[in-house]
DNA sequence: GTGGGGGAG
DNA sequence: CGTTCTCCCCCAC
């Protein structure tokens, strides 16, 4: 999963981008370059009428769609990854519409504009409750029980997920007692997030103010686990702990180290190749983060019932301890470090978890390191070049270059230029540059764009708006 | 900081 | 499809 910092688009950036897309995108409706548009159909002629063409939300969604297309294109060109994207007014809605065209597609949930209809809500209403992100098996069962006024049956024999009942969001919302307070009573319990009732109520009403977070340079934890048909002797456990510890230390070296001068270990370098040649370039490698805590988790198998059946349990128990610092040693072999870790830490931890000499039988063992103390001096985010950067490099140009607008294009409510003639003021620079033949007009170079101007008219443009802008010039570059 | 619950992919 | 493995966040103590 790749996260981009889309939130860095500020209003000033958006105002310009809206304007570009508004006039450059001649399709003005459902057929702009997304693979899917979900929404009530526009009435005949609606999209062609300039009066209907200025909603900020619509503009933002169009911008988002173009940006998504651009990002997917870049991701595939530069990294070879295909991807699926959803574009909507919130994270949850984006995620849900993203399901409509996959793989290798994108779908935009357009705002409801027709006769007060609320497509987002209709869309939300149509989902089975357990399909919503954030509502897992446990919450879904409670909600189904509430809707049905009886325990929700689920496919016996199937251990996971499956339900016979289909309770939709609409079903729940229409329930006479449906309210934040009621949901709080139903769903709150020890350990559950505070205000979960209101949160779920909002979610079902398409209200979701979850922020887009920054991608982290290193994970919060690294864990290795294995499951077992039968694991009930200490000797076997020690052997498995050794296997897991070796694997964990290799993972730590792979994910938490980087070459001092070069950039982090390349993806292709990870995997077996790099693992095989550890410790690699001992002198050049340094830790990006030092986990402080070691955690051992097991999942004991339930004892047999009197009737001979076994209750399947997924409850885990764990014990944590400070991570011995010798595991960061890079001159010693992985095998030696693992052996030491088992003897000096894990055996003791295991005894805490399972004091009895026998009688237990483990179905799973997990080994994790957590509490990363990140090494200072690293950039805090994992992003390479963020989206904001594409705009910021153009700031100087854009500032001399205010789009003068009569207000019909998106109402920002802040410092609009005066005048009403929709005129661009050329800054005098012409920014002709070479185009690759096959990139659809997008700049695939690693270099920051120059001013990113249109080769025809010189107008500064964010790269992902270039494609639409060329169509505006009547040049078919697809 | 530790231990457990719930969830996502 | 169901299962396994990994990772995430939240909370009480």
Coordinates of C-alpha atoms (C1' of nucleotides) in Angstrom, one line a residue:
Chain A
X1 CA 0.0 0.0 0.0
X2 CA 1.3 3.4 -0.9
X3 CA 0.2 6.5 0.9
X4 CA 0.5 9.9 -0.7
X5 CA 0.2 13.1 1.1
X6 CA -2.8 14.4 -0.7
X7 CA -3.8 16.6 2.2
X8 CA -0.9 18.9 1.5
X9 CA -2.8 20.4 -1.3
X10 CA -3.8 23.7 0.1
X11 CA -6.6 25.9 -1.0
X12 CA -4.4 28.0 -3.1
X13 CA -3.1 25.0 -5.0
X14 CA -6.6 23.7 -5.4
X15 CA -8.0 26.9 -6.7
X16 CA -5.6 26.8 -9.6
X17 CA -6.0 23.1 -10.2
X18 CA -9.8 23.4 -10.2
X19 CA -9.6 26.1 -12.7
X20 CA -7.3 24.0 -15.0
X21 CA -9.5 21.0 -14.9
X22 CA -12.7 23.0 -15.2
X23 CA -11.7 24.5 -18.5
X24 CA -9.4 21.7 -19.7
X25 CA -11.7 18.8 -19.2
X26 CA -14.1 18.9 -22.1
X27 CA -16.1 15.9 -21.0
X28 CA -17.7 17.6 -18.1
X29 CA -19.5 14.6 -17.0
X30 CA -19.2 10.9 -16.5
X31 CA -16.6 10.1 -19.1
X32 CA -13.6 11.9 -17.9
X33 CA -10.6 9.7 -17.4
X34 CA -11.6 7.5 -14.6
X35 CA -12.7 4.0 -15.2
X36 CA -15.8 4.3 -13.2
X37 CA -18.1 6.9 -11.9
X38 CA -20.7 6.0 -9.3
X39 CA -23.6 8.4 -8.9
X40 CA -27.1 9.2 -10.0
X41 CA -27.0 10.1 -13.6
X42 CA -27.0 13.7 -14.5
X43 CA -30.2 14.9 -16.3
X44 CA -29.8 15.5 -20.0
X45 CA -27.7 18.5 -20.7
X46 CA -26.9 19.1 -17.0
X47 CA -23.2 18.7 -17.3
X48 CA -23.0 20.9 -20.4
X49 CA -24.6 23.9 -18.6
X50 CA -21.9 26.1 -17.1
X51 CA -24.2 27.0 -14.3
X52 CA -24.0 23.5 -13.0
X53 CA -20.3 23.3 -13.4
X54 CA -18.8 25.1 -10.6
X55 CA -19.5 23.1 -7.4
X56 CA -16.3 22.9 -5.3
X57 CA -17.0 19.4 -4.3
X58 CA -17.4 18.3 -7.9
X59 CA -14.2 20.1 -8.8
X60 CA -12.3 18.5 -5.9
X61 CA -13.5 15.1 -7.0
X62 CA -12.5 15.7 -10.6
X63 CA -9.1 16.9 -9.4
X64 CA -8.8 13.8 -7.2
X65 CA -9.7 11.6 -10.1
X66 CA -7.1 13.1 -12.4
X67 CA -4.5 13.0 -9.6
X68 CA -5.3 9.3 -8.9
X69 CA -4.9 8.5 -12.5
X70 CA -1.6 10.3 -12.6
X71 CA -0.4 8.6 -9.4
X72 CA -1.4 5.1 -10.7
X73 CA 0.3 5.8 -14.0
X74 CA 3.5 6.9 -12.2
X75 CA 3.4 4.0 -9.9
X76 CA 3.1 1.6 -12.7
X77 CA 5.8 3.3 -14.9
X78 CA 8.3 3.7 -12.1
X79 CA 7.7 0.7 -9.9
X80 CA 5.7 -1.7 -12.0
X81 CA 2.8 -1.9 -9.6
X82 CA -0.8 -1.8 -10.8
X83 CA -3.3 -0.4 -8.4
X84 CA -6.9 0.3 -7.6
X85 CA -8.2 3.6 -6.3
X86 CA -11.4 5.0 -5.0
X87 CA -12.1 8.8 -5.0
X88 CA -14.8 10.2 -2.8
X89 CA -15.4 12.8 -0.1
X90 CA -14.1 10.7 2.8
X91 CA -11.7 7.8 3.5
X92 CA -14.5 5.3 4.1
X93 CA -16.5 6.2 1.0
X94 CA -13.3 6.2 -1.1
X95 CA -12.5 2.8 0.2
X96 CA -16.0 1.5 -0.6
X97 CA -16.2 2.9 -4.1
X98 CA -12.8 1.6 -4.8
X99 CA -14.2 -1.9 -4.7
X100 CA -16.4 -1.2 -7.7
X101 CA -13.7 -1.4 -10.4
X102 CA -10.9 -3.7 -9.5
X103 CA -8.3 -4.8 -10.2
X104 CA -6.5 -2.0 -12.0
X105 CA -9.3 0.5 -11.9
X106 CA -10.5 3.6 -10.2
X107 CA -14.0 4.8 -9.3
X108 CA -15.2 8.2 -8.3
X109 CA -18.2 8.7 -6.2
X110 CA -19.7 11.9 -7.6
X111 CA -21.8 14.1 -5.3
X112 CA -25.5 13.9 -5.3
X113 CA -26.9 16.8 -7.3
X114 CA -30.2 15.6 -8.6
X115 CA -33.3 16.7 -6.8
X116 CA -31.8 16.5 -3.3
X117 CA -31.1 12.8 -3.7
X118 CA -28.1 11.6 -1.7
X119 CA -26.2 9.1 -3.7
X120 CA -23.5 8.7 -1.0
X121 CA -26.2 7.7 1.5
X122 CA -27.9 5.4 -1.0
X123 CA -24.6 3.8 -1.7
X124 CA -23.8 3.4 2.0
X125 CA -27.3 2.1 2.7
X126 CA -26.8 -0.8 0.2
X127 CA -23.9 -2.3 2.1
X128 CA -24.1 -5.3 4.4
X129 CA -23.1 -4.0 7.8
X130 CA -20.0 -6.2 8.1
X131 CA -18.6 -4.9 4.8
X132 CA -17.8 -1.5 6.2
X133 CA -14.2 -0.8 7.1
X134 CA -14.0 -0.5 10.8
X135 CA -16.8 -2.9 11.4
X136 CA -15.3 -6.4 11.9
X137 CA -16.9 -9.6 12.9
X138 CA -17.6 -8.8 16.5
X139 CA -19.2 -5.4 15.9
X140 CA -21.2 -6.7 12.9
X141 CA -22.6 -9.6 15.0
X142 CA -23.8 -7.1 17.7
X143 CA -25.4 -4.9 15.1
X144 CA -27.1 -7.8 13.4
X145 CA -28.4 -8.9 16.8
X146 CA -29.8 -5.5 17.4
X147 CA -31.5 -5.4 14.0
X148 CA -32.9 -8.9 14.3
X149 CA -33.8 -8.6 18.0
X150 CA -32.3 -12.1 18.5
X151 CA -28.9 -13.7 18.3
X152 CA -27.5 -13.5 14.8
X153 CA -27.0 -16.9 13.5
X154 CA -23.8 -17.5 11.7
X155 CA -22.8 -20.5 9.6
X156 CA -21.8 -23.1 12.1
X157 CA -19.0 -25.1 10.7
X158 CA -17.4 -22.0 9.3
X159 CA -15.1 -20.5 11.8
X160 CA -14.6 -17.2 10.1
X161 CA -16.8 -14.4 8.9
X162 CA -19.7 -16.2 7.3
X163 CA -23.2 -15.1 8.3
X164 CA -26.5 -16.3 7.2
X165 CA -28.1 -13.0 7.9
X166 CA -27.8 -10.0 5.7
X167 CA -28.3 -6.8 7.6
X168 CA -27.8 -3.7 5.5
X169 CA -27.0 -0.2 6.6
X170 CA -30.4 0.9 5.5
X171 CA -32.0 -1.8 7.7
X172 CA -30.2 -0.4 10.8
X173 CA -30.8 3.2 10.0
X174 CA -34.5 2.6 9.7
X175 CA -34.7 0.9 13.0
X176 CA -36.8 3.1 15.3
X177 CA -34.3 3.0 18.2
X178 CA -31.3 3.8 15.9
X179 CA -29.3 6.6 17.6
X180 CA -25.8 7.3 18.8
X181 CA -26.8 6.7 22.4
X182 CA -28.3 3.4 21.6
X183 CA -25.2 2.3 19.6
X184 CA -23.0 3.4 22.5
X185 CA -24.9 1.1 24.9
X186 CA -24.9 -1.7 22.4
X187 CA -21.3 -1.5 21.3
X188 CA -19.3 0.0 24.1
X189 CA -17.4 -2.4 26.3
X190 CA -14.1 -2.8 28.1
X191 CA -11.4 -1.9 25.7
X192 CA -13.7 -0.4 23.0
X193 CA -12.8 3.0 21.7
X194 CA -14.5 5.9 23.4
X195 CA -17.5 7.3 21.6
X196 CA -17.8 4.3 19.4
X197 CA -21.6 4.7 19.3
X198 CA -21.4 8.1 17.8
X199 CA -18.6 7.0 15.5
X200 CA -20.6 4.1 14.1
X201 CA -23.7 6.2 13.8
X202 CA -21.8 8.8 11.9
X203 CA -20.2 6.2 9.7
X204 CA -23.6 4.8 8.7
X205 CA -24.7 8.3 7.9
X206 CA -21.8 8.8 5.6
X207 CA -20.1 11.2 8.1
X208 CA -16.4 10.3 8.4
X209 CA -13.8 12.9 9.3
X210 CA -10.9 10.5 9.6
X211 CA -7.7 12.2 8.7
X212 CA -5.3 10.8 6.1
X213 CA -2.2 9.9 8.0
X214 CA 1.5 10.1 7.1
X215 CA 3.2 6.9 6.0
X216 CA 5.9 5.9 8.4
X217 CA 9.5 5.2 7.4
X218 CA 9.6 2.1 9.6
X219 CA 6.8 -0.1 11.0
X220 CA 5.7 0.1 14.6
X221 CA 6.4 -3.5 15.1
X222 CA 7.8 -6.5 13.4
X223 CA 6.5 -10.0 14.2
X224 CA 7.0 -13.5 13.1
X225 CA 4.5 -16.2 13.9
X226 CA 3.7 -19.8 13.0
X227 CA 0.8 -22.0 13.8
X228 CA 1.0 -25.6 14.9
X229 CA -1.1 -28.7 14.8
X230 CA 0.5 -29.9 18.0
X231 CA 3.2 -28.2 20.1
X232 CA 3.2 -29.6 23.6
X233 CA 6.8 -30.2 24.7
X234 CA 9.4 -27.8 25.9
X235 CA 12.0 -29.3 23.6
X236 CA 9.8 -28.6 20.5
X237 CA 9.0 -25.1 21.8
X238 CA 12.7 -24.3 22.1
X239 CA 13.3 -25.5 18.6
X240 CA 10.5 -23.4 17.2
X241 CA 11.5 -20.3 19.2
X242 CA 14.9 -20.6 17.6
X243 CA 13.4 -20.8 14.1
X244 CA 11.2 -17.8 14.8
X245 CA 14.1 -15.8 16.4
X246 CA 16.3 -16.3 13.4
X247 CA 13.6 -15.2 11.1
X248 CA 12.8 -12.2 13.3
X249 CA 16.4 -11.0 13.4
X250 CA 16.7 -11.3 9.6
X251 CA 13.5 -9.2 9.3
X252 CA 14.9 -6.6 11.6
X253 CA 18.0 -6.3 9.5
X254 CA 16.0 -6.1 6.3
X255 CA 13.4 -3.6 7.5
X256 CA 15.2 -1.6 10.1
X257 CA 18.5 -1.0 8.5
X258 CA 19.7 1.2 5.7
X259 CA 23.0 1.8 3.9
X260 CA 24.7 4.8 5.4
X261 CA 25.3 6.6 2.1
X262 CA 23.0 5.0 -0.3
X263 CA 19.3 5.1 0.3
X264 CA 17.4 2.4 2.1
X265 CA 17.8 -1.2 0.9
X266 CA 15.9 -1.4 -2.4
X267 CA 12.8 -3.5 -2.5
X268 CA 14.4 -5.9 -5.0
X269 CA 17.3 -6.3 -2.6
X270 CA 15.0 -7.5 0.1
X271 CA 13.9 -11.1 0.0
X272 CA 16.2 -14.0 -0.1
X273 CA 19.1 -12.4 -1.9
X274 CA 19.8 -9.8 0.8
X275 CA 18.9 -12.2 3.5
X276 CA 21.4 -14.7 2.3
X277 CA 24.3 -12.3 2.4
X278 CA 23.8 -10.9 5.9
X279 CA 25.6 -9.3 7.5
X280 CA 26.1 -7.2 4.3
X281 CA 28.6 -4.4 4.2
X282 CA 28.8 -4.3 7.9
X283 CA 30.6 -0.9 7.9
X284 CA 28.0 0.8 5.7
X285 CA 24.8 -0.4 7.4
X286 CA 23.1 1.4 10.2
X287 CA 19.9 1.0 12.2
X288 CA 17.0 3.2 11.4
X289 CA 15.2 2.3 14.5
X290 CA 15.9 0.3 17.7
X291 CA 12.9 -1.6 19.1
X292 CA 12.9 -1.5 22.8
X293 CA 10.5 -4.4 23.6
X294 CA 10.4 -8.1 22.9
X295 CA 7.1 -9.8 23.1
X296 CA 6.2 -13.5 23.1
X297 CA 2.7 -14.5 22.3
X298 CA 1.0 -17.9 22.3
X299 CA -2.4 -19.2 21.5
X300 CA -3.2 -22.2 23.7
X301 CA -5.5 -24.8 22.3
X302 CA -8.6 -25.3 24.5
X303 CA -8.7 -28.5 26.4
X304 CA -11.1 -31.2 25.2
X305 CA -14.7 -30.9 26.3
X306 CA -16.4 -33.7 28.2
X307 CA -18.2 -34.6 25.0
X308 CA -15.0 -35.0 23.0
X309 CA -15.4 -31.8 21.0
X310 CA -13.0 -28.9 21.2
X311 CA -13.9 -25.3 21.5
X312 CA -11.9 -23.3 19.0
X313 CA -10.5 -20.3 20.7
X314 CA -8.5 -17.5 19.2
X315 CA -7.5 -15.9 22.5
X316 CA -3.9 -15.1 22.8
X317 CA -1.7 -14.5 25.8
X318 CA 1.5 -12.6 25.7
X319 CA 4.4 -11.5 27.8
X320 CA 6.8 -8.6 27.1
X321 CA 10.3 -7.8 28.2
X322 CA 13.1 -5.4 27.3
X323 CA 14.8 -6.4 24.1
X324 CA 18.4 -7.3 24.8
X325 CA 20.6 -4.9 22.9
X326 CA 23.0 -7.5 21.6
X327 CA 20.5 -8.3 18.8
X328 CA 21.6 -5.1 17.2
X329 CA 25.1 -6.5 16.8
X330 CA 25.8 -6.9 13.2
X331 CA 29.1 -8.7 13.3
X332 CA 27.6 -11.9 14.9
X333 CA 25.7 -14.4 12.8
X334 CA 22.0 -14.5 12.8
X335 CA 22.1 -18.0 14.2
X336 CA 24.3 -17.1 17.1
X337 CA 22.1 -14.1 18.0
X338 CA 19.0 -16.1 17.8
X339 CA 20.4 -18.8 20.0
X340 CA 21.4 -16.2 22.6
X341 CA 18.0 -14.5 22.4
X342 CA 16.2 -17.8 23.1
X343 CA 18.5 -18.6 26.0
X344 CA 18.7 -15.2 27.6
X345 CA 15.2 -13.9 27.2
X346 CA 12.7 -16.1 25.5
X347 CA 12.9 -19.2 27.7
X348 CA 12.2 -17.1 30.7
X349 CA 9.3 -15.4 29.1
X350 CA 7.9 -18.7 28.0
X351 CA 8.0 -19.9 31.6
X352 CA 6.0 -16.9 32.7
X353 CA 3.3 -17.6 30.1
X354 CA 3.2 -21.4 30.8
X355 CA 4.5 -22.1 34.3
X356 CA 3.2 -25.7 34.1
X357 CA 5.6 -28.2 32.9
X358 CA 3.1 -29.9 30.7
X359 CA -0.6 -30.1 29.9
X360 CA -0.6 -27.2 27.4
X361 CA -0.7 -27.5 23.7
X362 CA 0.0 -24.4 21.6
X363 CA -1.7 -23.7 18.3
X364 CA 0.4 -20.6 17.6
X365 CA 3.5 -18.8 18.7
X366 CA 4.4 -15.2 17.8
X367 CA 7.5 -13.3 18.3
X368 CA 7.6 -9.6 18.0
X369 CA 9.7 -6.5 18.5
X370 CA 7.9 -3.2 19.3
X371 CA 8.4 0.2 20.7
X372 CA 10.6 1.5 17.9
X373 CA 12.9 4.3 18.9
X374 CA 13.6 5.9 15.6
X375 CA 17.1 7.0 14.9
X376 CA 17.3 10.8 14.7
X377 CA 18.2 12.6 11.6
X378 CA 15.9 10.7 9.3
X379 CA 13.1 12.4 7.5
X380 CA 10.0 11.6 9.4
X381 CA 7.9 10.4 6.5
X382 CA 8.3 7.5 4.1
X383 CA 7.3 9.5 1.1
X384 CA 9.7 10.2 -1.7
X385 CA 8.4 13.2 -3.5
X386 CA 5.0 14.3 -2.2
X387 CA 2.2 15.8 -4.1
X388 CA 2.5 19.1 -2.4
X389 CA 6.0 19.4 -3.8
X390 CA 4.7 19.3 -7.3
X391 CA 2.9 22.5 -6.6
X392 CA 5.3 24.2 -4.2
X393 CA 8.0 24.2 -6.9
X394 CA 5.6 26.2 -9.0
X395 CA 4.7 28.7 -6.2
X396 CA 6.8 31.5 -7.6
X397 CA 5.3 31.2 -11.0
X398 CA 1.8 30.8 -9.7
X399 CA 2.0 33.9 -7.6
X400 CA 2.7 36.1 -10.4
X401 CA 0.0 34.4 -12.2
X402 CA -3.3 34.7 -10.3
X403 CA -6.2 33.3 -12.1
X404 CA -8.7 36.1 -12.3
X405 CA -12.1 34.7 -11.9
X406 CA -15.6 36.1 -11.8
X407 CA -16.4 33.6 -9.1
X408 CA -18.2 31.1 -11.2
X409 CA -15.5 28.6 -10.7
X410 CA -15.5 27.3 -7.2
X411 CA -16.1 29.7 -4.4
X412 CA -13.1 29.8 -2.2
X413 CA -14.3 32.5 0.2
X414 CA -10.8 33.9 0.4
X415 CA -8.6 36.3 -1.4
X416 CA -10.0 36.1 -4.9
X417 CA -8.4 38.3 -7.5
X418 CA -10.2 41.3 -8.7
X419 CA -11.6 41.5 -12.2
X420 CA -13.8 39.2 -14.1
X421 CA -12.3 38.4 -17.3
X422 CA -10.9 34.9 -16.8
X423 CA -7.6 35.9 -18.0
X424 CA -4.2 34.5 -17.5
X425 CA -1.3 36.8 -17.2
X426 CA 1.8 35.3 -18.8
X427 CA 4.9 35.5 -16.7
X428 CA 7.1 35.7 -19.8
X429 CA 8.7 32.3 -19.4
X430 CA 8.1 29.8 -22.1
X431 CA 8.6 26.3 -20.8
X432 CA 9.1 24.2 -23.8
X433 CA 10.5 20.8 -22.9
X434 CA 10.8 17.4 -24.5
X435 CA 8.0 15.1 -24.2
X436 CA 8.3 11.4 -24.0
X437 CA 6.5 9.6 -26.8
X438 CA 4.5 7.2 -24.9
X439 CA 3.7 8.6 -21.5
X440 CA 0.4 10.3 -22.3
X441 CA 1.9 13.7 -21.7
X442 CA 2.9 13.0 -18.2
X443 CA 6.3 13.7 -16.9
X444 CA 7.8 10.5 -15.7
X445 CA 11.2 12.0 -14.8
X446 CA 12.6 11.8 -11.4
X447 CA 13.6 15.4 -11.5
X448 CA 11.4 18.0 -10.0
X449 CA 9.5 19.6 -12.8
X450 CA 10.7 22.8 -14.0
X451 CA 7.9 25.3 -13.9
X452 CA 5.9 22.6 -15.5
X453 CA 4.5 24.9 -18.0
X454 CA 2.3 23.9 -21.0
X455 CA 4.5 23.6 -24.0
X456 CA 1.8 25.3 -26.1
X457 CA 0.7 28.2 -24.1
X458 CA 3.2 28.3 -21.2
X459 CA 0.6 28.0 -18.5
X460 CA 2.0 26.5 -15.4
X461 CA 0.3 23.2 -14.6
X462 CA 0.6 20.4 -12.1
X463 CA 1.7 17.4 -14.0
X464 CA -1.4 15.4 -13.7
X465 CA -3.5 18.2 -15.2
X466 CA -1.3 18.2 -18.3
X467 CA -3.2 15.5 -20.1
X468 CA -6.6 17.2 -19.8
X469 CA -5.0 20.5 -20.7
X470 CA -3.6 19.1 -23.9
X471 CA -7.1 18.0 -24.8
X472 CA -8.1 21.5 -24.2
X473 CA -5.7 22.6 -26.9
X474 CA -7.3 20.0 -29.2
X475 CA -4.2 17.9 -29.3
X476 CA -5.2 14.3 -29.0
X477 CA -2.2 12.8 -27.1
X478 CA -3.8 9.6 -26.0
Chain B
dG1 C1' 5.3 0.0 29.8
dT2 C1' 2.3 -4.5 29.8
dG3 C1' -1.5 -7.3 28.3
dG4 C1' -5.7 -7.9 25.8
dG5 C1' -9.4 -6.9 22.2
dG6 C1' -10.7 -5.9 17.6
dG7 C1' -9.8 -5.1 12.8
dA8 C1' -7.5 -5.0 7.9
dG9 C1' -5.5 -7.1 4.1
Chain C
dC1 C1' -13.7 -19.2 -1.5
dG2 C1' -11.5 -19.9 3.6
dT3 C1' -7.2 -19.8 6.3
dT4 C1' -2.8 -17.9 7.8
dC5 C1' 0.4 -14.5 8.7
dT6 C1' 1.5 -9.8 9.6
dC7 C1' 0.5 -5.3 11.1
dC8 C1' -2.4 -1.7 13.0
dC9 C1' -4.8 1.0 16.8
dC10 C1' -7.2 1.4 21.1
dC11 C1' -7.9 0.7 26.0
dA12 C1' -7.4 -0.5 31.1
dC13 C1' -4.2 -1.1 34.4

